[in-house]
C-alpha positions as CSV (number, residue, x, y, z in Angstrom):
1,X,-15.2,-9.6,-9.5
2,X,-15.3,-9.7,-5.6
3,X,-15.4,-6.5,-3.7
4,X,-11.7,-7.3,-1.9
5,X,-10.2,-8.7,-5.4
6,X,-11.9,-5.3,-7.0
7,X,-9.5,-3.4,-3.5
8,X,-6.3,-5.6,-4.2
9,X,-6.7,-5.2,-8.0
10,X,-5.6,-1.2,-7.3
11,X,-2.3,-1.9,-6.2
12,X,-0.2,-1.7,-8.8
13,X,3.7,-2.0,-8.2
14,X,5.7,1.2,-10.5
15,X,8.8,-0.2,-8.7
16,X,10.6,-2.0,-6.7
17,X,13.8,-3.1,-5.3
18,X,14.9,-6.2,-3.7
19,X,17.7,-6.3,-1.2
20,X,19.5,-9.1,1.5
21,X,20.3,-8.0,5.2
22,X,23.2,-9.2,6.9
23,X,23.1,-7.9,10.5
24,X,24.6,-9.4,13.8
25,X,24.1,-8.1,17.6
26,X,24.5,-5.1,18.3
27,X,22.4,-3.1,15.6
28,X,20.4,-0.6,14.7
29,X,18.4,0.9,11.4
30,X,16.8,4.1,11.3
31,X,13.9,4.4,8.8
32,X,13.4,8.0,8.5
33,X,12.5,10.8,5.2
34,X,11.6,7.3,3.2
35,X,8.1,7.3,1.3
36,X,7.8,4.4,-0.5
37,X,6.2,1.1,1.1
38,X,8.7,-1.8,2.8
39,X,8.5,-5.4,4.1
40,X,11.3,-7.2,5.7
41,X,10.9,-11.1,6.0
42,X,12.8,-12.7,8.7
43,X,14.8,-15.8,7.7
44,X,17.3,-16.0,11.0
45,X,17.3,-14.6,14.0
46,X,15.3,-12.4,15.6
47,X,14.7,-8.0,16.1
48,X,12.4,-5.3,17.6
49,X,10.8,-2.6,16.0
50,X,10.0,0.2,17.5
51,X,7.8,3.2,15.6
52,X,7.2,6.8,15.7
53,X,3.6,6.2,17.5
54,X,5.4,4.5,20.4
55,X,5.0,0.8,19.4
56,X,7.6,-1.7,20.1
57,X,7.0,-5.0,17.8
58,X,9.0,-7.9,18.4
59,X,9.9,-10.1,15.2
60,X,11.5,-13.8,14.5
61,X,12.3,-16.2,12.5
62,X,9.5,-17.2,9.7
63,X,7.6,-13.4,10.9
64,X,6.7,-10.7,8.3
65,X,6.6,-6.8,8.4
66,X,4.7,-5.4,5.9
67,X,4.8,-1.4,5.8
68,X,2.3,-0.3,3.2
69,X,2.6,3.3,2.9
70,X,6.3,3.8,4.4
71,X,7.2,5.6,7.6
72,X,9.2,6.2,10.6
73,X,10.7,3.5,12.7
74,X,13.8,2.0,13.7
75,X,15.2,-1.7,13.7
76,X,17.1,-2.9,16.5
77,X,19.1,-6.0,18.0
78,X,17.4,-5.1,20.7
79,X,15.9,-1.6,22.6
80,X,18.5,0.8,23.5
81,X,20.6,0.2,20.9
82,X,22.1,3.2,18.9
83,X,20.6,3.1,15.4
84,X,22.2,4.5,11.7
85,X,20.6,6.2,9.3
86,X,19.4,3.6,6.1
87,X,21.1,5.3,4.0
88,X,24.4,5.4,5.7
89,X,24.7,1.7,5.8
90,X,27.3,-0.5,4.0
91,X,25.0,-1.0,0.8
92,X,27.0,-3.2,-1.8
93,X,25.5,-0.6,-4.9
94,X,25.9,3.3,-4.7
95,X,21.9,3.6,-5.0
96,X,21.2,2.3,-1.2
97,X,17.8,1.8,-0.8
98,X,16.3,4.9,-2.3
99,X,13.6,4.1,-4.4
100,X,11.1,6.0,-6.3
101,X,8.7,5.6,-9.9
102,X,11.6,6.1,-12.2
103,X,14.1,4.2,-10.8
104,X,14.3,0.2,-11.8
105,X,17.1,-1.6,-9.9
106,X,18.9,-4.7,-12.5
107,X,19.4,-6.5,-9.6
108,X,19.2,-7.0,-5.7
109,X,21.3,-4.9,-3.4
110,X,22.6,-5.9,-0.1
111,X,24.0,-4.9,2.9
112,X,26.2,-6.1,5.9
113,X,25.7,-4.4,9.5
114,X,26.4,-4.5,13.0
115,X,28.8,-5.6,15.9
116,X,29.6,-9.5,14.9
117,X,28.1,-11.1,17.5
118,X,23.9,-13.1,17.0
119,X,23.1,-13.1,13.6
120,X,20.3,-12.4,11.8
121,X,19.1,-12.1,8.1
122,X,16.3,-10.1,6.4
123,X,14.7,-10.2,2.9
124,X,13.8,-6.7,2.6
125,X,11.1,-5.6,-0.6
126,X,10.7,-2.0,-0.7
127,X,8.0,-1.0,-3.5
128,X,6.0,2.0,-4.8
129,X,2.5,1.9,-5.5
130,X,0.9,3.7,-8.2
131,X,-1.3,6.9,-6.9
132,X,-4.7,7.2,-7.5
133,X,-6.0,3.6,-6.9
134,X,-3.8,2.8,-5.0
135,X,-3.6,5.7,-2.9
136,X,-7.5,4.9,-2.4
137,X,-7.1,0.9,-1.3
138,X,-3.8,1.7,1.1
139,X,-5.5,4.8,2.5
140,X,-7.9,2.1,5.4
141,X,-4.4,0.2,5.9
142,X,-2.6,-0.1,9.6
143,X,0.9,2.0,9.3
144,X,2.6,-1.3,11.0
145,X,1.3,-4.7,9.8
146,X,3.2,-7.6,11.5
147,X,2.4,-11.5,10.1
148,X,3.3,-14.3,12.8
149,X,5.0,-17.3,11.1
150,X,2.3,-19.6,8.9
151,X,0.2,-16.8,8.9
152,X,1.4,-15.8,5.1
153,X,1.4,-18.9,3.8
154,X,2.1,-17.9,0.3
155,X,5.6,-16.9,1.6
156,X,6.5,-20.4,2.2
157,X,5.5,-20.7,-1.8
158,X,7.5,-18.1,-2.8
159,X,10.6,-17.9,-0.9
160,X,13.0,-19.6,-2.8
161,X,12.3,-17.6,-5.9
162,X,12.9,-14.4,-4.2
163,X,15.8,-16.0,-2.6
164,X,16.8,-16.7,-6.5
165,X,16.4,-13.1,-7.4
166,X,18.8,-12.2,-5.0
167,X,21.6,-13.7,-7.2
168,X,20.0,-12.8,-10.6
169,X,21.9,-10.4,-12.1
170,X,20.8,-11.4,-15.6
171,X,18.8,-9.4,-18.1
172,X,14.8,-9.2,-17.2
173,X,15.3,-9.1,-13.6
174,X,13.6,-6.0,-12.9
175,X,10.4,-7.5,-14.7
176,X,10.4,-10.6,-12.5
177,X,11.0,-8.9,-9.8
178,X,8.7,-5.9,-9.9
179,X,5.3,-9.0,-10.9
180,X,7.0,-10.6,-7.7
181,X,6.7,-7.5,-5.0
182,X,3.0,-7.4,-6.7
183,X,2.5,-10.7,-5.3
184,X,3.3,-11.1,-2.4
185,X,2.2,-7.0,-0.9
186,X,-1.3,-8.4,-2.3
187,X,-1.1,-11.9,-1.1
188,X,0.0,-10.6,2.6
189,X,-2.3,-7.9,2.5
190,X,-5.7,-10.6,0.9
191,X,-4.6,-13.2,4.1
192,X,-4.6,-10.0,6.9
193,X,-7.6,-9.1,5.8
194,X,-9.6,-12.4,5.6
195,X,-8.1,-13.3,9.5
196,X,-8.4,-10.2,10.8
197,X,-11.9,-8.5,12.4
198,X,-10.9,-5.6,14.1
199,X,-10.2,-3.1,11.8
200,X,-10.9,0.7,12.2
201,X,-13.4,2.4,10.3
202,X,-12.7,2.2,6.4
203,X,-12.9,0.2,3.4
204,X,-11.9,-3.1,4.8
205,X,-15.0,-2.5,7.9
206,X,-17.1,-2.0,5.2
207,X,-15.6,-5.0,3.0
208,X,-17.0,-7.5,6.3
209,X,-20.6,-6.0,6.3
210,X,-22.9,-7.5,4.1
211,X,-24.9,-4.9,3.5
212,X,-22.6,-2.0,3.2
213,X,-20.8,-3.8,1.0
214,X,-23.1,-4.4,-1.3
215,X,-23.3,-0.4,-1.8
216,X,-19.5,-0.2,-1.8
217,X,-19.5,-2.6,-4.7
218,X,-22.2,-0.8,-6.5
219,X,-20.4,2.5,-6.2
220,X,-16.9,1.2,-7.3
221,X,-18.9,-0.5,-10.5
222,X,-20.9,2.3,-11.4
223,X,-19.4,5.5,-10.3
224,X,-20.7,7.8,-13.1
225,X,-23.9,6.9,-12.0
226,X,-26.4,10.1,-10.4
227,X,-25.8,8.0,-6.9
228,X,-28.3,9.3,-4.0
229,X,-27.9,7.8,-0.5
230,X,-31.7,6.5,-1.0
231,X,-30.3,4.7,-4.6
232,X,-27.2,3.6,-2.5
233,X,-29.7,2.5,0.6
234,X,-32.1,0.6,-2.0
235,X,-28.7,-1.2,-3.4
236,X,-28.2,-2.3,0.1
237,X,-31.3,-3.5,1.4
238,X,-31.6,-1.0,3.7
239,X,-33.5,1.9,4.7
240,X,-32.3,5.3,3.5
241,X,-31.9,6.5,7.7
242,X,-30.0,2.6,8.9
243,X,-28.1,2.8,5.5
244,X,-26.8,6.3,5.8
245,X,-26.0,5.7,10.1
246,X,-24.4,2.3,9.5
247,X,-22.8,3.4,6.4
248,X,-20.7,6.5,8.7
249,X,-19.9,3.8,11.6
250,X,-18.6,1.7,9.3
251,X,-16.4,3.5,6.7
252,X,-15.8,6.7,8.5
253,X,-17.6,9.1,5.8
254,X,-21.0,9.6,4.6
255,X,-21.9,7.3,1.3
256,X,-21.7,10.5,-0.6
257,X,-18.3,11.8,0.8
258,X,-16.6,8.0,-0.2
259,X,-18.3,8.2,-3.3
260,X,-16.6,11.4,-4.1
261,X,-13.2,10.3,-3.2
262,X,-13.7,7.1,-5.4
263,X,-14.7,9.5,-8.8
264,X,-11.4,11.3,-7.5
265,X,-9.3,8.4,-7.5
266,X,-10.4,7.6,-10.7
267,X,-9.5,10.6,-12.0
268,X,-6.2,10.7,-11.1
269,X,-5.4,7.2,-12.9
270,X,-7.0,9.3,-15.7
271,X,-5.1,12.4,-15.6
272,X,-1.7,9.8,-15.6
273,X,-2.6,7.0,-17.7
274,X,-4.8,8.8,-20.5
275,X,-4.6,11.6,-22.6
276,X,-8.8,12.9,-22.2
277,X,-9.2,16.1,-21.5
278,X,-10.0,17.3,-17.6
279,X,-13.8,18.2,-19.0
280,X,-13.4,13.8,-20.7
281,X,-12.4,12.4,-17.5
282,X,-14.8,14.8,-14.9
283,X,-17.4,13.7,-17.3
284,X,-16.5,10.2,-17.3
285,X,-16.0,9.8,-13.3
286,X,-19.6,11.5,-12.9
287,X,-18.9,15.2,-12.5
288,X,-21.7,16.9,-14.3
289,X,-19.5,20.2,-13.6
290,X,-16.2,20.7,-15.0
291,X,-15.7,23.1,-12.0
292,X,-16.9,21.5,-9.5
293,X,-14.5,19.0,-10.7
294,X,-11.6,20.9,-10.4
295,X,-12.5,22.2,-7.2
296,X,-13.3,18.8,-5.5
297,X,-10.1,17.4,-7.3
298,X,-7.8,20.2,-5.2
299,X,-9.7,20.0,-2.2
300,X,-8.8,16.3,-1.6
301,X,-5.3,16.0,-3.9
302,X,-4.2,19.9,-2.9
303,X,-3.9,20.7,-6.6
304,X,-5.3,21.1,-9.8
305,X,-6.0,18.7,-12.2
306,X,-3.3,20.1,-14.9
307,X,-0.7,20.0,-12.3
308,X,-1.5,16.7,-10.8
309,X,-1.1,15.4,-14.4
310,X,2.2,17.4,-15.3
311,X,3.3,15.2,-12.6
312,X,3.9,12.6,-14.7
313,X,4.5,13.8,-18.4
């Protein structure tokens, strides 16, 4: 497997709800106190988006906006327009758009909002991802990621089924739709990625360097492995001094610091997908040390092991 399916592979959708947006002029949306990850594909019209970092993105017809890990912002007609809370819109289902890994809509929801006047209409996808892998491949990810018409061109593929689902109300929706968010997050995420070069340091800098990557690869195949950075320079091609410097441009971390928070990401699919013991699955990551382990585990999850797991029994 390639390095960036290997990345995309660790998205895995727990849920997801589907929902249609009927706005006209004047409106506003905030998004606020709302974890899980969004997109909103524009089908009419046009809006602006402005963000709790102080950007203002400007959206039309045929655009996406793809929110990986959730967050602030609010949707507008147009700047300086007074905004409602998501959840106090006119939702057509008593669940509005909360969403979270228990939770597994039967169908789409909708909602109608605004003054009457310009029209415009939004596919909206919110998701969850599943922690530990996941948290790992969205942790390099911009907050904001905005795709220009033609640019996801698997959208123009998939439309009309989503635009399906959004009338299905018949049994084995939720299954359709939860393999469907799956799609298209990692489809939009695989084409920003291959047409985009100026990424901050991280996993997806590192993904474009063909050295580095080579050491990312052989980390993420082997992590159990007694790595060194002079084993992890050799896997490169490199020498252990340019391996190491280029390495910390790149990704942000020193080889052994990413390696570490890789063998933690596995462990916490572990500790919620198995049933090994914490001394099974620090073993199995490449923890020689059950308690160094545990202490590396709270240091970079801000809790134990056994709590981390209680989580989700």
């Amino acid at each position: 497997m390639d390095l960036l399916s290997h990345f995309l592979s660790m998205l895995k959708i727990e849920s997801t709800s589907i929902s249609s947006w009927h706005l006209s002029e004047p409106w506003g949306v905030e998004v606020r106190d709302y974890q899980p990850g969004f997109c909103f594909i524009v089908t009419e019209g046009r809006f602006v988006v402005e963000t709790s970092a102080g950007q203002t993105l400007y959206l039309a017809t045929g655009d996406t906006l793809l929110v990986p890990c959730g967050g602030k912002c609010r949707l507008l007609s147009q700047s300086g327009v007074a905004a409602t809370d998501i959840h106090k819109l006119n939702w057509s289902d008593l669940r509005s758009p909360k969403l979270d890994r228990s939770v597994q809509p039967g169908s789409a929801i909708s909602v109608v909002h605004g003054g009457g006047g310009e029209r415009c209409r939004l596919i909206g996808l919110a998701f969850s991802i599943h922690s530990g892998h996941g948290s790992f491949a969205l942790s390099a990810l911009p907050d904001f990621i905005v795709m220009r018409e033609g640019e996801a061109s698997i959208l123009n593929h998939t439309r009309p089924a989503i635009e399906a689902l959004l009338v299905d109300e018949r049994p084995g929706y939720y299954a359709v739709a939860k393999h469907m968010a799956e799609l298209i997050m990692v489809s939009l995420l695989r084409n920003y990625i291959l047409t985009n070069n100026g990424f901050s340091p991280g996993w997806m800098k590192g993904l474009q360097d063909p050295y580095i990557s080579k050491a990312m690869l052989a980390i993420h195949e082997a992590p159990q492995r007694k790595w060194s950075v002079p084993l992890l320079a050799a896997a490169a091609n490199l020498s252990r001094s340019t391996f190491a410097a280029r390495f910390c441009r790149l990704i942000g971390q020193s080889p052994i610091d990413y390696l570490n928070a890789w063998r933690i990401s596995l462990a916490a699919e572990l500790l919620s997908d198995s049933n090994d013991s914490v001394a099974q699955i620090a073993s199995a990551v490449g923890y020689q040390s059950d308690r160094v382990f545990r202490k590396a585990f709270h240091e970079r999850m801000s809790m134990s092991p056994r709590q981390y797991r209680n989580q989700y029994c």
